[in-house]
XYZ file of N, CA and C in Angstrom:
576
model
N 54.278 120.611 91.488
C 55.415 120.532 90.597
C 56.731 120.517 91.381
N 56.820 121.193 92.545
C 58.017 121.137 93.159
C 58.288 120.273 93.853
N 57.354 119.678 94.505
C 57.208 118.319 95.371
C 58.283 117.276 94.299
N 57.775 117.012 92.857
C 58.449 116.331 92.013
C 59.948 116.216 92.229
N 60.180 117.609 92.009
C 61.688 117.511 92.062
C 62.152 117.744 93.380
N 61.483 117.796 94.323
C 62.128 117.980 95.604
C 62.256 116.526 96.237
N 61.579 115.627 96.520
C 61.485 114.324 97.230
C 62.624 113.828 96.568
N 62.645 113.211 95.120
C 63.382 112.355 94.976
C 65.031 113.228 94.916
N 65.121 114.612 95.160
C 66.329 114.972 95.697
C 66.746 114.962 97.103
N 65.833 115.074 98.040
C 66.352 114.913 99.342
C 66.149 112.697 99.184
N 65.597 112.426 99.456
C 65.951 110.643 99.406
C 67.203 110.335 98.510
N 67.917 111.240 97.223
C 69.315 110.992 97.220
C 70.003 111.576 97.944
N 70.063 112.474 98.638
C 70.894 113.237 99.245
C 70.763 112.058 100.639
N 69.543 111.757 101.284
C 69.802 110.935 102.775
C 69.967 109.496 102.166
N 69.892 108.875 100.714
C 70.851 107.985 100.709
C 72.315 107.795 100.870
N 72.652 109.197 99.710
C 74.231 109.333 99.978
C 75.121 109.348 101.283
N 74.381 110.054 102.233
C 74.571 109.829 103.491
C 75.046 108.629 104.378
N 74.590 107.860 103.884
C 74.533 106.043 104.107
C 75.491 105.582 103.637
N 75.786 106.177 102.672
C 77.220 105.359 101.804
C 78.468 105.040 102.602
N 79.013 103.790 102.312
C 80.221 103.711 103.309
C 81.393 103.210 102.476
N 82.525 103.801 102.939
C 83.699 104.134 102.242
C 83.689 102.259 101.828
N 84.628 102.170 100.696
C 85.256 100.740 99.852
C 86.018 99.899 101.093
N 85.975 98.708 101.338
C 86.684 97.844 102.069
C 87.364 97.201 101.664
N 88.199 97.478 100.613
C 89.271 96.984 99.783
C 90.629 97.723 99.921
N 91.300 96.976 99.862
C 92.547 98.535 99.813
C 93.259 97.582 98.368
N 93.394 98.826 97.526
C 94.587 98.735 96.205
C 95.915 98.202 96.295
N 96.264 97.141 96.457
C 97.293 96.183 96.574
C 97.978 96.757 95.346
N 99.125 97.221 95.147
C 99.781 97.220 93.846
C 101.723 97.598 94.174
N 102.151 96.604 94.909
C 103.423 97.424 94.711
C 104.110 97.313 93.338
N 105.434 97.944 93.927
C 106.792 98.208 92.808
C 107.050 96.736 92.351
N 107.497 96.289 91.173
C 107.880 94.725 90.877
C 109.374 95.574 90.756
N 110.634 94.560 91.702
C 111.857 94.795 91.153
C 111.869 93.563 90.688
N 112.972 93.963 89.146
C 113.479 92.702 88.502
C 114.910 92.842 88.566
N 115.296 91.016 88.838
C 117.104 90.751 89.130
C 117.486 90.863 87.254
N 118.745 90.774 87.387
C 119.401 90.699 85.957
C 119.191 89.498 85.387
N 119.102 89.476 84.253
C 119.890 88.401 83.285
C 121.144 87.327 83.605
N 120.528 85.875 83.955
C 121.610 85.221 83.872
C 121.956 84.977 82.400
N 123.056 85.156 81.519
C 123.097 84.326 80.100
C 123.525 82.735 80.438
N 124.008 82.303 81.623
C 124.498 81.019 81.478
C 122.955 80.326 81.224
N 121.795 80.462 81.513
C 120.692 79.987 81.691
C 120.088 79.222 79.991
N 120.256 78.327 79.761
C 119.606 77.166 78.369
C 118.447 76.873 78.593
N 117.295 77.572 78.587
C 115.913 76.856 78.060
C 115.717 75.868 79.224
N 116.300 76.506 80.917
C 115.549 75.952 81.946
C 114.460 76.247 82.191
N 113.375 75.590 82.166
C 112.190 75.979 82.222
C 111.398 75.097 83.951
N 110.865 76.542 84.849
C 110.425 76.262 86.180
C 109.222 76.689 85.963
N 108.268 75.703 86.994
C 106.850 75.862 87.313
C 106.582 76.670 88.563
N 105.572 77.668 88.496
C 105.491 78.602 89.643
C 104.079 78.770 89.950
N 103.488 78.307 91.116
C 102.226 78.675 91.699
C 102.381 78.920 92.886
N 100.949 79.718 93.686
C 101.120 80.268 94.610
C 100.178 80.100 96.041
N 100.695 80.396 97.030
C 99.242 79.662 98.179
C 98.925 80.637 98.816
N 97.862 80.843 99.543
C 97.673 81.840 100.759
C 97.542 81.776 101.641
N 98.310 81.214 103.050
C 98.229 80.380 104.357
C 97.653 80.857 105.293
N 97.128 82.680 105.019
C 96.776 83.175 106.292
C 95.901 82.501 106.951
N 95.662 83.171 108.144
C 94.506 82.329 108.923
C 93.294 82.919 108.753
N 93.401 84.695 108.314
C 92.059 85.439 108.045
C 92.617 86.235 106.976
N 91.662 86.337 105.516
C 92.524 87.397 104.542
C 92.294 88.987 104.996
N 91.826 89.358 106.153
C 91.801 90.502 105.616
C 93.375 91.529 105.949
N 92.812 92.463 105.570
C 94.130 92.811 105.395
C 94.864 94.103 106.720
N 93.441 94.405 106.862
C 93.747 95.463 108.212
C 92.291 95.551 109.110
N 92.252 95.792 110.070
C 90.895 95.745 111.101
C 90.905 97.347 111.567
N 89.946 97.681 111.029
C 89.845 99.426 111.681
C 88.174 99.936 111.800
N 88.632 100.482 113.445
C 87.419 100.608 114.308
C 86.801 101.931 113.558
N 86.005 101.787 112.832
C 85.494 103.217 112.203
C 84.068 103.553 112.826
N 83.266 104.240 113.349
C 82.239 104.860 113.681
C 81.492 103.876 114.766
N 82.557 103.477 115.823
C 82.356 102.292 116.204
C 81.740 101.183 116.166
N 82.522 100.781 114.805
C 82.035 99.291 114.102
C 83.868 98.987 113.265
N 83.839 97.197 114.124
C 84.825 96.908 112.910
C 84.597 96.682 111.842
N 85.768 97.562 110.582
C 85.737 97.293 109.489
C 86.667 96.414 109.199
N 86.461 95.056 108.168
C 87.551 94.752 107.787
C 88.104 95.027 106.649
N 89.318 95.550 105.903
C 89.768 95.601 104.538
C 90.273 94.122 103.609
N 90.428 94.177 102.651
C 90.725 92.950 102.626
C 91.522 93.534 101.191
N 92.181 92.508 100.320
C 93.292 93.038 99.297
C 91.879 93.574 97.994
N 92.493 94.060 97.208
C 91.230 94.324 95.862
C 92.069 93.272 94.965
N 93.195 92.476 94.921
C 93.701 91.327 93.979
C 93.595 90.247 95.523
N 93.567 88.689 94.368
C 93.766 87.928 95.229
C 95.135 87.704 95.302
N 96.115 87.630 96.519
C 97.077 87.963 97.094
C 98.190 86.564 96.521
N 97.923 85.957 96.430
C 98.329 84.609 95.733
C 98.788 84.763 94.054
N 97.880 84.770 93.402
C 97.912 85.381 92.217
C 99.044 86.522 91.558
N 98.674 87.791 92.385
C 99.195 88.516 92.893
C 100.886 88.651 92.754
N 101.183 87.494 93.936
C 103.149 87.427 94.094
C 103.394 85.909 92.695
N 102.592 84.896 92.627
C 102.255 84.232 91.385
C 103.425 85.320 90.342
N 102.388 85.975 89.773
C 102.819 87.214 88.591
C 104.057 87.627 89.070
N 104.403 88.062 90.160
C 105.890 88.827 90.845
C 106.924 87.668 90.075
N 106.791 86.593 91.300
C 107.584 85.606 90.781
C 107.971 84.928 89.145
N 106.483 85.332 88.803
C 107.246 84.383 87.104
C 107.627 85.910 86.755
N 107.237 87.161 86.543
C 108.162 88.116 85.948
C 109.521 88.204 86.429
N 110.119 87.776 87.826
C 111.399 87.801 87.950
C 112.026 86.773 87.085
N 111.566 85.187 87.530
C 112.663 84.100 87.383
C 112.576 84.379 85.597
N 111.272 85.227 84.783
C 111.497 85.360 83.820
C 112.616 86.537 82.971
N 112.940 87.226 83.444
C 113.904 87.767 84.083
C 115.467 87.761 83.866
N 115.752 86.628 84.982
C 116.514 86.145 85.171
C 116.858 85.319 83.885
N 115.893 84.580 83.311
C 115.981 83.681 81.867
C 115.440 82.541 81.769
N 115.036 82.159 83.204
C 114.235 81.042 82.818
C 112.818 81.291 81.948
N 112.660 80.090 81.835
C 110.993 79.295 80.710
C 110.024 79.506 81.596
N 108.778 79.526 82.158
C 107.990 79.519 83.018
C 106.985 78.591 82.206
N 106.589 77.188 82.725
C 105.917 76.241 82.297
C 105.621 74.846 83.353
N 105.388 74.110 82.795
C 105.088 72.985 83.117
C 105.893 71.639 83.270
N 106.365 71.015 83.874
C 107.299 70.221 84.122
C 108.785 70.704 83.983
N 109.254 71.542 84.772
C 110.408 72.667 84.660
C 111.259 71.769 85.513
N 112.140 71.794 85.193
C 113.540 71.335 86.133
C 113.320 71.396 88.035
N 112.253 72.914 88.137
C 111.906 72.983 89.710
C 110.513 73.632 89.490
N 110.163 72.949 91.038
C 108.650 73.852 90.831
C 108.857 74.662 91.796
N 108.028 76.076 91.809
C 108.550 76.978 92.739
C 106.959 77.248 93.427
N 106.838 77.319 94.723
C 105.745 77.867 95.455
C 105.743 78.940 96.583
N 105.087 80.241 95.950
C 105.055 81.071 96.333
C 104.008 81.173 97.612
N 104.783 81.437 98.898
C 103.370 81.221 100.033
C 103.303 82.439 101.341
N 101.993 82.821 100.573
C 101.561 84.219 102.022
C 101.916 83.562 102.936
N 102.580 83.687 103.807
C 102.488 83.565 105.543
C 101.882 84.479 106.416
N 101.992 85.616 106.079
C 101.547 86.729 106.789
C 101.279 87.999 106.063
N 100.308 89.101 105.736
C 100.198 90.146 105.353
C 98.848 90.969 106.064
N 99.674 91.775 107.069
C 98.771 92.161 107.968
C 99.093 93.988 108.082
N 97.998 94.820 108.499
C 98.309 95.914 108.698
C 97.308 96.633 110.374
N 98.424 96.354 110.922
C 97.960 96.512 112.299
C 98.005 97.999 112.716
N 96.672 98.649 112.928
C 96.310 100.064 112.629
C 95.697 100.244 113.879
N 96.245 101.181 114.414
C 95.533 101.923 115.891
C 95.210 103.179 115.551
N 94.618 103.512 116.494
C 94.373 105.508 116.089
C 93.553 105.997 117.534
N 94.516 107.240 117.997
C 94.034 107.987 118.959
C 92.906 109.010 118.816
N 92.782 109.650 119.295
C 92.540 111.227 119.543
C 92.737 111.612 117.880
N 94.380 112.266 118.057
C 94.652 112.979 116.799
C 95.996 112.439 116.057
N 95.831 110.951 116.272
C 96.852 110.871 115.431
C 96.700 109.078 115.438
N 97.550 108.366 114.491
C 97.391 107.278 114.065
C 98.918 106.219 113.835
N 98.798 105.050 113.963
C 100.084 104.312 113.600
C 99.864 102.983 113.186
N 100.139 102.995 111.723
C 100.407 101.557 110.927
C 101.313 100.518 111.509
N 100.868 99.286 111.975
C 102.783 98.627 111.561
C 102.262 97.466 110.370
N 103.377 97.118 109.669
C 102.848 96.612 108.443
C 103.768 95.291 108.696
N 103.878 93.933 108.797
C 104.626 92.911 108.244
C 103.875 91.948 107.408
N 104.949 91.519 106.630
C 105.191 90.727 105.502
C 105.793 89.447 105.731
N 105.409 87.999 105.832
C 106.484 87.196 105.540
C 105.849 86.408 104.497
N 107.037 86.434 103.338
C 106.441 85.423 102.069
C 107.932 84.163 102.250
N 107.146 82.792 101.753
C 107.837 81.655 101.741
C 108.027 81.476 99.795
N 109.300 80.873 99.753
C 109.645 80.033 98.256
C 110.133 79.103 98.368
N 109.282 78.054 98.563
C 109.508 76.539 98.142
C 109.560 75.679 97.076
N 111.183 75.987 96.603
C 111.556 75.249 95.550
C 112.080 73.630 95.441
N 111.335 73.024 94.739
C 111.333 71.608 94.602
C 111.839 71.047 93.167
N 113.402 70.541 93.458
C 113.751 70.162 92.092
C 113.219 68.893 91.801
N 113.500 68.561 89.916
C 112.478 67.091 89.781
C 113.486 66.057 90.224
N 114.866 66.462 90.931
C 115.472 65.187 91.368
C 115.019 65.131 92.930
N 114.085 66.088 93.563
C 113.526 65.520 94.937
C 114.153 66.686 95.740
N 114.935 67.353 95.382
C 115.710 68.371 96.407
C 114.938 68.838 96.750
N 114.814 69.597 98.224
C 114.012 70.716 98.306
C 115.046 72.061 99.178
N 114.127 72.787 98.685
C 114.827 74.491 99.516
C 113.531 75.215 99.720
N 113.905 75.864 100.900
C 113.030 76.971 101.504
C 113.315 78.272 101.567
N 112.779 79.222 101.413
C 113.586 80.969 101.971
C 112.381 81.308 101.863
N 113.144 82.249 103.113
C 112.093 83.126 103.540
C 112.094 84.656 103.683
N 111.452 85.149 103.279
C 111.034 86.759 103.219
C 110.427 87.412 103.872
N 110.951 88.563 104.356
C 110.284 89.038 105.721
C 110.296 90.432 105.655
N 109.681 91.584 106.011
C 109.762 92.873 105.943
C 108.824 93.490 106.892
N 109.158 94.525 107.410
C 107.758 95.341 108.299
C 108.154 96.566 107.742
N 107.088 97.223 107.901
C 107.381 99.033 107.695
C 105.981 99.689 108.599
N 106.620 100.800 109.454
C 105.776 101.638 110.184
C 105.396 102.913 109.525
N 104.295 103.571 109.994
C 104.083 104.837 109.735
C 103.207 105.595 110.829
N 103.436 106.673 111.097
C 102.695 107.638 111.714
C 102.295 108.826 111.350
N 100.873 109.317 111.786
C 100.405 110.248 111.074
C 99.498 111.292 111.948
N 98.671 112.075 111.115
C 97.979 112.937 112.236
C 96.677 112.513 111.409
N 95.739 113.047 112.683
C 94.200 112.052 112.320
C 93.904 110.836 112.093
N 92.724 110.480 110.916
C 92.881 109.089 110.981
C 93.636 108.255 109.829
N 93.483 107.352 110.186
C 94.207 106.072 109.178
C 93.209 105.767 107.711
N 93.158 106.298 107.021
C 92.368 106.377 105.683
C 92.870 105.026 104.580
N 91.904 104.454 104.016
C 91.984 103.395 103.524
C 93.086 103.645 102.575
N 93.766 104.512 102.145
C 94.967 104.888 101.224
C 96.149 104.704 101.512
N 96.345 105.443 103.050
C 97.244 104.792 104.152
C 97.398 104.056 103.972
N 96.328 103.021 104.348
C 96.567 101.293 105.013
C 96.886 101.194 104.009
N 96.556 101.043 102.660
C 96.913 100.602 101.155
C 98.697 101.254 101.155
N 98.756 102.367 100.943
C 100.799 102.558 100.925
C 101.431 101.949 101.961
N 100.489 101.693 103.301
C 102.092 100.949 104.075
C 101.959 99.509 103.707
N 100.828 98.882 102.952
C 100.755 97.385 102.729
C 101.750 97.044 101.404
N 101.265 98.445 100.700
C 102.460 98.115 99.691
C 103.852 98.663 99.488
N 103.935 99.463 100.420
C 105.644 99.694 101.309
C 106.493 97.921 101.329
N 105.483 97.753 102.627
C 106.029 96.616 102.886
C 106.120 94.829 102.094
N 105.477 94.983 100.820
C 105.409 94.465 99.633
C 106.758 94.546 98.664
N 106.490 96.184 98.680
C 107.638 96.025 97.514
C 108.861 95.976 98.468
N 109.154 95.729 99.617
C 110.643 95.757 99.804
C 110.586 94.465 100.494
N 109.520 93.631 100.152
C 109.836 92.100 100.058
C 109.845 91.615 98.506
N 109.589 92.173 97.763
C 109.589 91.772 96.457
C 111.047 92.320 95.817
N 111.364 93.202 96.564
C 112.833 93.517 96.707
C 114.215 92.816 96.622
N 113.790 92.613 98.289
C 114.421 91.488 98.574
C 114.152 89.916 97.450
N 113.298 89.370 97.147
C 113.761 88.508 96.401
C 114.401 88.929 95.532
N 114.028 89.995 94.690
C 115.011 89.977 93.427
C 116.251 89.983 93.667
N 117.027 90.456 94.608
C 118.455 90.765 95.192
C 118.620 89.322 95.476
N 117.841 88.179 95.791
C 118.423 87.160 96.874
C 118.675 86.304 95.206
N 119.679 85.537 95.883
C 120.130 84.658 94.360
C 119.902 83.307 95.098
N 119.592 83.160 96.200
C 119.695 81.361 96.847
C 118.866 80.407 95.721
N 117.597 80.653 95.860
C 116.914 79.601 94.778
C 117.007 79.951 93.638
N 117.846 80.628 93.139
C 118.236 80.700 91.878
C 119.256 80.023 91.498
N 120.724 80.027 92.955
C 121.915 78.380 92.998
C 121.197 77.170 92.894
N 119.834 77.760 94.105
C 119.796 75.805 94.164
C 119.205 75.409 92.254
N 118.293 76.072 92.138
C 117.657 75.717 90.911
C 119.032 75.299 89.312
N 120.023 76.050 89.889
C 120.932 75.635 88.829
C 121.732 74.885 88.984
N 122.540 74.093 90.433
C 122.893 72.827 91.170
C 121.631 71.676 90.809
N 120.584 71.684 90.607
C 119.712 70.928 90.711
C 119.296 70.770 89.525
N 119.361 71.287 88.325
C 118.491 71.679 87.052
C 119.543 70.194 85.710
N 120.079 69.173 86.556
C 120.720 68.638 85.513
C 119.959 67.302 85.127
């Protein structure tokens, strides 16, 4: 009778053992939104998004000596996609289909470069996102977005970490666009 309940408790217990932490990290920063233009009439812009990296993941960390890679838990595209139409929506534009400009949102870089000693650890985090706005009279404009943020700590670099400095350095590029007004001139120089 005890055998019963004993086996299939130790084979969960030396499964659990085995278990290995999530290789995802929780992508979620802050969305800032710019103000209200009122001069804005039922301009309506198209917004999609690309992901140029060369590898998605998102941070490389040597755990029990084996690389792990993390990679985002959203697809990262998608992702600034949503950022972008909640701002320019926002702002007052339409978000649709044949819009005065099309806007393309493009990862260039989102990396979290993670070392760790002995007893202590250091993130560096950069960001560069591209917006390539294309009016329907042929114009084009580029800007670019850029951010890093560091951190240091004691012990190791825990997948939570890597997740707050990825989205440190997120929201104060998502920041920065809302503050930047450039493709928001060109789009209204161009929108006739």
């Amino acid at each position: 009778m005890l055998k019963k309940f004993l086996l299939p408790l130790v084979a969960m217990f030396m499964l659990a053992g085995c278990a290995t932490p999530p290789t995802t990290l929780d992508v979620a920063p802050k969305i800032t939104l710019p103000q209200q233009d009122p001069s804005l009439m039922g301009v309506t812009v198209s917004i999609n998004g690309a992901d140029q990296r060369q590898d998605q993941a998102l941070a490389k960390v040597n755990r029990d000596n084996q690389l792990v890679t993390l990679t985002a838990s959203r697809d990262l595209r998608f992702l600034l996609q949503e950022v972008l139409e909640k701002q320019m929506a926002a702002r007052g534009y339409m978000i649709g289909p044949n819009g005065a400009a099309n806007l393309q949102i493009i990862v260039n870089q989102l990396f979290a470069d993670v070392s760790e000693g002995n007893l202590r650890y250091k993130i560096s985090t950069k960001a560069d996102i591209a917006i390539i706005a294309t009016a329907a009279n042929g114009n084009k404009m580029t800007k670019n977005y850029r951010a890093s943020y560091n951190v240091e700590g004691a012990l190791q670099a825990s997948n939570e970490k890597i997740a707050n400095a990825v989205n440190n350095v997120l929201t104060d590029t998502i920041a920065d666009m809302s503050q930047d007004t450039a493709i928001h001139q060109f789009i209204k120089q161009n929108a006739h």
